[in-house]
Amino acid sequence: MTAVPAWQRMSWPAADFSRIPYSAFVDPAIHQAEQERIFRGPVWCYAALEAELPEPGDYVVTEIGDTPVVVARDLDGVVHAFVNRCAHRGTLLVRTPRGRARDFTCVYHHWNYDLRGNLQGVPFRRGLEGKGGMPRDFALADHGLKRLKLASYRGVVFVSFAAAVEPLLDFLDQPMRRFLDNIFAKPIEVIGYVRQRIPANWKLYYENLVDDYHGIMLHPFQATFGIARATQEGGSIMDAQGRHRMVYVVHGTDSEDDAKAGYEGTTTYNTGLTLHDLSIADFRDEIGDGRAIHMCAFFPNLLVQRLSNTLATRQIRPRSAGVYDLYWTYFGYRDDDPALRLVRLKQINLVGPGGLVSMEDGEAGRLLQLGIKGDHKDAHSVIEMGGVGDVPKVADHLVTEVSVRSFWKNWCELMGVGPATPTARVV
Ligand code: FES
Ligand SMILES: [Fe+2]
């Protein structure tokens, strides 16, 4: 009989995922299992924006989980994705982050592939003067790059390793597709990239993305300068399975008195912080919905954001149980006037590794990872803000962390672990 690995014997004392074992964040065996069951499993992972590949021959490299992947537009304009690994001996094939090419040649022995990942040339395949070479029955067609399924919605490219994954439109579900319709209503262009490495488990970041409770407490800049406060109108909505989640906050819907009363006794508001140049906090309501925060997390590796006037995708790339990388792709609309483009570039300082708002998210993950190391056996986080039991799909306030529980429900289903009789239905 095969022994059950230790990580599958984690304790799940609450059927509604309101207790999460800390070992889920530190065990290298779980990191390995996640690669297979989640990132190479039956889900769609974000890979790129089509705007990064406008012309035939354009490509970007990415990572899905810890697997290197290339996304390339072929000479007919069709976008493909394949594992960035030479079919000969496994060398990383494409070594530049992005560019334009007619084909790809491996640096090691110069095997050459077309933009669809087909092997089209092997130097010395027939040997030299009758000596050496590949066996006569070696067929190029049998040695292409490993292909991924690819589908895009509104120019956002998703890939999957799983042949049996559900169609992308079903995976995204409403109202998440409506969110993408809104953000990608106009042609975009990429205006910059940032990447950062955070010494924490990637799930601590996904938890952060779907946790409104932290958003109203951790970020004093956001509260002090009115970008998002608990006392403003806001809420969230999830898909039917509670995998993805959109949150919004409506600018200017509270008064200074509301904020003072709501945040009384905390250090998040009324901090004494001042700005010499207020324009960085100056939200321009370019879409007309008043939402200075409008973002959507897509399980397992993406956040699409509109924060004030910054637009970006954030891609999560787990590196080990205790480290993940975050890749930020900033974009604007092609029809931005120069003044608006300048505002977007300036407000990039709100987010990213050193951003006035999101710097704290990386630090919170680091502190969590530090806090749970060592003697965490049979220790669990407590997730009860917003209620226990079933997970409501819609909230009209921000004082909640229920979506963290539905994240774990989906994680457990994919990993084949969890409470014996889970009860947290998404309702
Ligand atoms: S490893 Fe790529 S050509 Fe040999
Ligand atoms: Fe945050």
XYZ file of C-alpha atoms and ligand atoms in Angstrom:
432
model
C 0.000 0.000 0.000
C 1.314 3.475 -0.874
C 1.725 5.733 2.154
C -0.263 8.992 2.051
C 2.231 11.895 1.842
C 2.423 14.001 4.995
C 1.046 17.111 3.282
C -2.178 15.318 2.449
C -2.685 14.708 6.165
C -2.872 18.408 7.101
C -5.607 19.120 9.623
C -8.745 20.973 8.480
C -10.771 21.521 11.662
C -13.428 23.737 10.034
C -15.702 22.426 7.291
C -16.242 25.992 5.983
C -12.518 26.732 5.422
C -12.405 29.239 8.260
C -9.276 27.497 9.598
C -6.300 27.055 7.259
C -3.284 24.990 8.370
C -0.099 27.070 8.257
C 1.803 24.141 6.802
C 0.005 24.905 3.494
C 2.358 27.897 3.171
C 5.666 26.307 4.052
C 5.796 22.703 2.860
C 7.967 22.193 -0.269
C 5.972 19.038 -1.098
C 2.847 21.197 -1.397
C 4.661 23.576 -3.735
C 5.556 20.631 -5.959
C 2.035 19.225 -5.879
C 0.572 22.645 -6.749
C 2.651 22.769 -9.915
C 1.051 19.596 -11.153
C -2.457 19.910 -9.766
C -3.061 23.638 -10.159
C -0.651 25.387 -12.529
C -0.457 22.411 -14.892
C -3.931 21.277 -13.864
C -7.456 21.848 -15.223
C -7.486 25.657 -14.975
C -6.692 28.565 -17.291
C -3.653 30.611 -16.261
C -2.962 34.144 -17.415
C 0.015 34.288 -19.778
C 0.154 37.647 -21.592
C -1.750 40.486 -23.204
C -2.279 40.345 -26.952
C -1.197 43.999 -26.997
C 2.310 42.740 -26.205
C 2.289 40.793 -29.478
C 0.761 43.144 -32.046
C 2.716 41.924 -35.112
C 3.494 38.517 -36.662
C 6.693 37.179 -35.112
C 6.197 39.009 -31.799
C 6.747 36.911 -28.696
C 6.945 37.160 -24.916
C 8.303 34.688 -22.415
C 6.459 33.960 -19.220
C 6.159 31.316 -16.543
C 3.088 29.312 -15.644
C 3.739 28.203 -12.106
C 7.429 27.401 -12.381
C 7.325 26.147 -15.985
C 8.926 28.448 -18.602
C 6.542 29.250 -21.458
C 6.699 31.248 -24.714
C 3.707 33.001 -26.244
C 4.282 33.840 -29.918
C 2.268 35.196 -32.822
C 2.952 33.194 -35.988
C 3.374 34.665 -39.453
C -0.366 34.178 -40.089
C -1.195 36.216 -36.997
C -2.306 33.282 -34.807
C -1.045 33.244 -31.195
C 0.478 30.026 -29.809
C 1.942 28.972 -26.469
C 4.530 26.299 -25.820
C 6.938 25.244 -23.125
C 10.163 27.213 -23.461
C 12.344 24.121 -23.471
C 14.309 22.719 -26.392
C 13.064 19.273 -27.398
C 16.661 18.040 -27.735
C 18.159 18.189 -24.257
C 15.949 20.667 -22.485
C 17.782 23.983 -22.798
C 15.781 27.165 -22.247
C 15.039 28.055 -25.857
C 14.008 31.736 -25.871
C 16.241 33.793 -23.616
C 15.020 37.348 -24.104
C 11.884 38.570 -22.300
C 10.175 39.727 -25.486
C 10.946 40.545 -29.090
C 10.231 39.769 -32.730
C 11.576 36.702 -34.526
C 11.000 34.624 -37.664
C 11.911 31.440 -35.800
C 13.694 30.258 -32.643
C 17.126 28.621 -32.544
C 18.438 26.851 -29.458
C 21.831 28.175 -28.390
C 23.205 24.716 -27.550
C 23.138 22.647 -30.787
C 21.073 25.034 -32.910
C 17.897 23.042 -33.314
C 15.481 25.406 -34.962
C 11.712 25.838 -34.416
C 9.045 27.846 -36.185
C 6.733 30.278 -34.385
C 4.205 27.490 -33.796
C 6.761 25.367 -31.957
C 7.397 22.910 -34.813
C 10.931 21.593 -35.111
C 12.130 22.550 -38.590
C 15.885 22.070 -38.570
C 18.541 19.881 -36.896
C 22.156 20.704 -37.825
C 24.143 17.665 -39.022
C 20.960 15.617 -39.071
C 22.459 13.478 -41.878
C 25.944 13.560 -40.334
C 29.061 14.658 -42.177
C 30.584 12.711 -45.049
C 28.619 9.650 -44.092
C 29.547 9.769 -40.429
C 27.377 10.539 -37.418
C 24.005 12.205 -37.670
C 20.599 11.273 -36.337
C 18.998 7.880 -36.956
C 17.315 7.667 -40.384
C 13.880 7.326 -38.835
C 14.219 10.497 -36.728
C 11.203 12.607 -37.707
C 11.160 16.363 -37.121
C 7.392 16.209 -36.671
C 7.807 14.034 -33.559
C 10.010 16.550 -31.759
C 8.199 19.843 -31.620
C 7.930 21.962 -28.484
C 5.293 20.968 -25.967
C 2.178 22.975 -26.768
C -0.322 24.464 -24.351
C -3.970 25.150 -25.011
C -4.479 28.855 -25.571
C -7.564 31.049 -25.578
C -7.994 34.757 -25.171
C -10.808 36.978 -24.050
C -10.785 40.706 -24.799
C -7.084 40.453 -25.619
C -6.128 38.720 -22.360
C -4.286 35.500 -23.181
C -4.870 32.438 -20.992
C -3.195 29.051 -21.381
C -3.747 25.596 -19.963
C -1.674 22.439 -19.770
C -4.806 20.312 -19.372
C -6.434 18.791 -22.445
C -9.741 18.449 -20.597
C -10.024 21.982 -19.214
C -13.455 23.615 -19.529
C -13.864 26.324 -22.210
C -12.301 29.652 -21.196
C -15.640 31.485 -21.331
C -17.102 29.042 -18.792
C -13.999 29.227 -16.615
C -14.101 33.031 -16.490
C -17.861 33.073 -15.902
C -19.999 36.136 -15.455
C -19.715 38.737 -14.018
C -15.961 38.402 -14.410
C -16.238 38.631 -18.178
C -18.184 41.863 -17.773
C -15.289 43.215 -15.755
C -12.886 42.442 -18.621
C -15.383 43.961 -21.090
C -15.217 47.140 -19.054
C -11.432 47.393 -18.645
C -10.638 46.284 -22.205
C -13.435 48.212 -23.917
C -10.874 50.143 -25.958
C -7.585 49.120 -27.620
C -4.720 49.238 -25.138
C -0.977 49.652 -25.350
C 1.598 48.481 -22.835
C 3.444 51.357 -21.160
C 5.800 49.549 -18.799
C 6.806 46.536 -16.766
C 7.880 46.021 -13.170
C 8.784 42.822 -11.415
C 9.426 42.057 -7.782
C 10.417 39.068 -5.687
C 8.632 38.585 -2.393
C 9.813 36.178 0.322
C 6.409 34.644 0.918
C 4.186 31.845 -0.309
C 2.132 32.791 -3.391
C -1.149 31.857 -1.689
C -0.606 34.586 0.889
C -0.742 36.996 -2.036
C -3.853 35.481 -3.587
C -5.496 35.691 -0.163
C -4.471 39.349 -0.052
C -6.056 40.020 -3.451
C -9.470 38.735 -2.374
C -9.376 40.151 1.169
C -11.190 43.483 1.445
C -10.700 43.586 5.193
C -6.954 44.168 4.776
C -7.576 46.799 2.079
C -9.364 49.103 4.471
C -6.766 48.713 7.248
C -3.282 48.034 5.845
C -3.034 50.984 3.449
C -2.976 54.386 5.206
C -2.228 56.244 1.958
C -5.339 54.861 0.345
C -7.545 55.751 3.303
C -5.969 59.116 4.072
C -6.189 60.421 0.518
C -9.636 59.015 -0.206
C -8.775 56.363 -2.820
C -10.475 53.608 -0.802
C -12.001 53.639 2.665
C -14.379 51.361 4.512
C -16.712 54.322 4.837
C -17.050 54.693 1.061
C -19.552 52.812 -1.042
C -18.008 49.565 -2.214
C -18.474 45.881 -2.595
C -17.506 42.750 -4.410
C -18.837 39.936 -6.522
C -17.602 36.427 -7.293
C -18.248 33.880 -10.010
C -20.517 30.906 -9.296
C -17.667 28.805 -7.903
C -16.016 31.570 -5.888
C -12.777 31.220 -7.845
C -12.495 34.757 -9.163
C -13.514 37.965 -7.501
C -14.051 41.602 -8.451
C -13.958 44.428 -5.906
C -14.856 48.095 -6.319
C -14.871 51.255 -4.234
C -16.718 54.385 -5.309
C -14.750 57.587 -4.961
C -16.116 60.517 -2.951
C -19.033 58.666 -1.357
C -18.121 59.510 2.217
C -17.295 62.687 4.092
C -14.270 63.484 6.229
C -16.576 63.164 9.264
C -17.719 59.678 8.140
C -14.107 58.629 7.745
C -13.072 60.059 11.118
C -15.917 58.289 12.884
C -15.409 54.988 11.029
C -11.667 54.870 11.606
C -11.706 56.195 15.178
C -9.039 54.507 17.264
C -7.090 53.168 14.270
C -3.850 54.386 12.719
C -5.042 53.962 9.129
C -6.828 57.307 8.731
C -6.062 60.775 10.034
C -2.421 59.840 10.040
C -0.987 63.316 9.726
C 0.329 62.354 6.278
C 0.422 65.230 3.810
C 1.452 65.574 0.172
C 3.305 68.466 -1.443
C 1.856 67.421 -4.800
C -1.703 66.156 -4.508
C -1.968 65.187 -8.171
C -0.823 61.616 -7.535
C -3.995 61.049 -5.544
C -6.153 62.893 -8.059
C -8.583 60.342 -9.511
C -9.980 61.169 -12.946
C -13.252 59.386 -13.527
C -12.559 58.528 -17.147
C -15.149 55.726 -17.403
C -17.886 57.528 -15.477
C -18.550 54.835 -12.863
C -16.803 56.670 -10.020
C -14.746 53.602 -9.141
C -11.259 54.579 -8.001
C -10.722 50.922 -7.132
C -11.982 48.365 -9.598
C -10.030 45.136 -9.736
C -10.554 41.503 -10.402
C -8.518 38.511 -9.218
C -8.626 35.491 -11.513
C -7.678 32.172 -9.948
C -4.880 31.141 -9.837
C -2.359 33.714 -11.065
C -3.835 37.041 -12.175
C -5.092 40.368 -10.961
C -6.380 42.943 -13.429
C -6.493 46.371 -11.868
C -7.818 49.825 -12.246
C -6.521 51.685 -9.220
C -7.155 55.391 -9.568
C -5.969 55.850 -13.184
C -3.405 53.060 -13.295
C -4.259 50.043 -15.397
C -2.241 46.875 -14.997
C -2.121 43.127 -14.865
C -0.272 41.429 -12.039
C 0.894 37.883 -12.682
C 1.857 35.603 -9.792
C 4.790 33.265 -10.410
C 5.479 30.910 -7.491
C 9.191 30.031 -7.180
C 9.243 27.879 -4.056
C 7.111 27.359 -0.968
C 8.532 30.558 0.507
C 9.068 32.835 -2.529
C 6.956 34.199 -5.356
C 7.553 36.746 -8.078
C 5.033 39.325 -9.133
C 5.101 40.638 -12.725
C 3.311 43.907 -13.355
C 2.334 44.942 -16.880
C 1.073 48.519 -17.015
C -1.054 49.696 -19.891
C -3.031 52.665 -21.140
C -5.596 53.147 -23.866
C -4.307 53.846 -27.329
C -6.414 56.993 -27.485
C -5.055 58.461 -24.199
C -4.262 62.129 -24.626
C -0.740 63.087 -23.495
C -2.010 64.590 -20.228
C -3.888 61.417 -19.242
C -0.920 59.249 -20.208
C 1.228 61.363 -17.905
C -1.267 60.848 -15.080
C -1.086 57.072 -15.607
C 2.702 57.110 -15.542
C 2.748 59.257 -12.420
C 0.217 57.108 -10.599
C 2.300 54.004 -11.261
C 4.026 55.233 -8.103
C 0.916 54.167 -6.187
C 1.511 50.506 -6.988
C 4.412 48.168 -7.718
C 7.294 47.196 -5.435
C 7.828 50.637 -3.905
C 4.294 51.910 -4.454
C 2.631 54.159 -1.927
C -0.274 51.711 -1.701
C 0.879 48.228 -2.602
C 4.284 48.168 -0.954
C 2.494 47.063 2.200
C 1.005 43.979 0.518
C 4.435 42.502 -0.186
C 5.571 43.345 3.328
C 2.451 41.760 4.859
C 3.275 38.519 2.987
C 6.876 38.626 4.212
C 5.750 39.138 7.814
C 3.240 36.301 7.541
C 5.887 33.943 6.229
C 8.160 34.943 9.104
C 5.378 34.556 11.660
C 4.298 31.068 10.653
C 7.697 29.445 10.361
C 8.919 27.098 13.040
C 6.435 25.552 15.403
C 3.223 25.807 13.400
C 2.143 22.186 13.652
C -1.638 22.076 14.183
C -1.786 25.898 14.055
C -4.311 27.579 11.768
C -5.313 31.002 10.547
C -8.745 32.288 11.596
C -10.986 33.541 8.773
C -14.333 34.715 10.133
C -14.658 38.379 9.130
C -17.835 38.743 7.071
C -19.313 35.537 8.451
C -18.781 31.781 8.541
C -20.609 28.916 6.837
C -21.723 29.457 3.246
C -19.866 32.078 1.216
C -22.048 34.887 -0.127
C -21.157 35.694 -3.733
C -22.057 39.357 -3.455
C -21.142 41.893 -0.766
C -22.180 45.555 -0.613
C -19.476 46.489 1.877
C -15.767 45.929 2.427
C -15.743 44.547 5.957
C -15.277 40.970 4.865
C -12.767 38.249 4.025
C -15.228 35.535 2.971
C -13.642 35.233 -0.488
C -10.482 33.953 1.187
C -12.521 30.924 2.288
C -13.792 30.237 -1.226
C -10.224 30.509 -2.549
C -9.268 27.713 -0.163
C -12.282 25.648 -1.104
C -11.177 25.706 -4.748
C -7.548 25.108 -3.823
C -8.531 22.053 -1.758
C -10.677 20.628 -4.554
C -7.795 20.820 -6.993
C -5.253 19.504 -4.498
C -7.460 16.639 -3.310
C -7.302 17.657 0.368
C -9.482 19.528 2.854
C -12.194 18.928 5.424
C -14.007 15.590 5.173
C -17.390 17.175 4.439
C -16.890 20.739 3.168
C -19.846 23.021 3.765
C -18.904 26.386 2.313
C -21.281 26.613 -0.654
C -20.953 29.761 -2.753
C -24.446 31.266 -2.558
S 19.602 21.305 -26.274
Fe 18.716 22.543 -27.779
S 19.715 21.982 -29.565
Fe 20.581 20.690 -28.107
Fe -3.535 45.548 -0.451
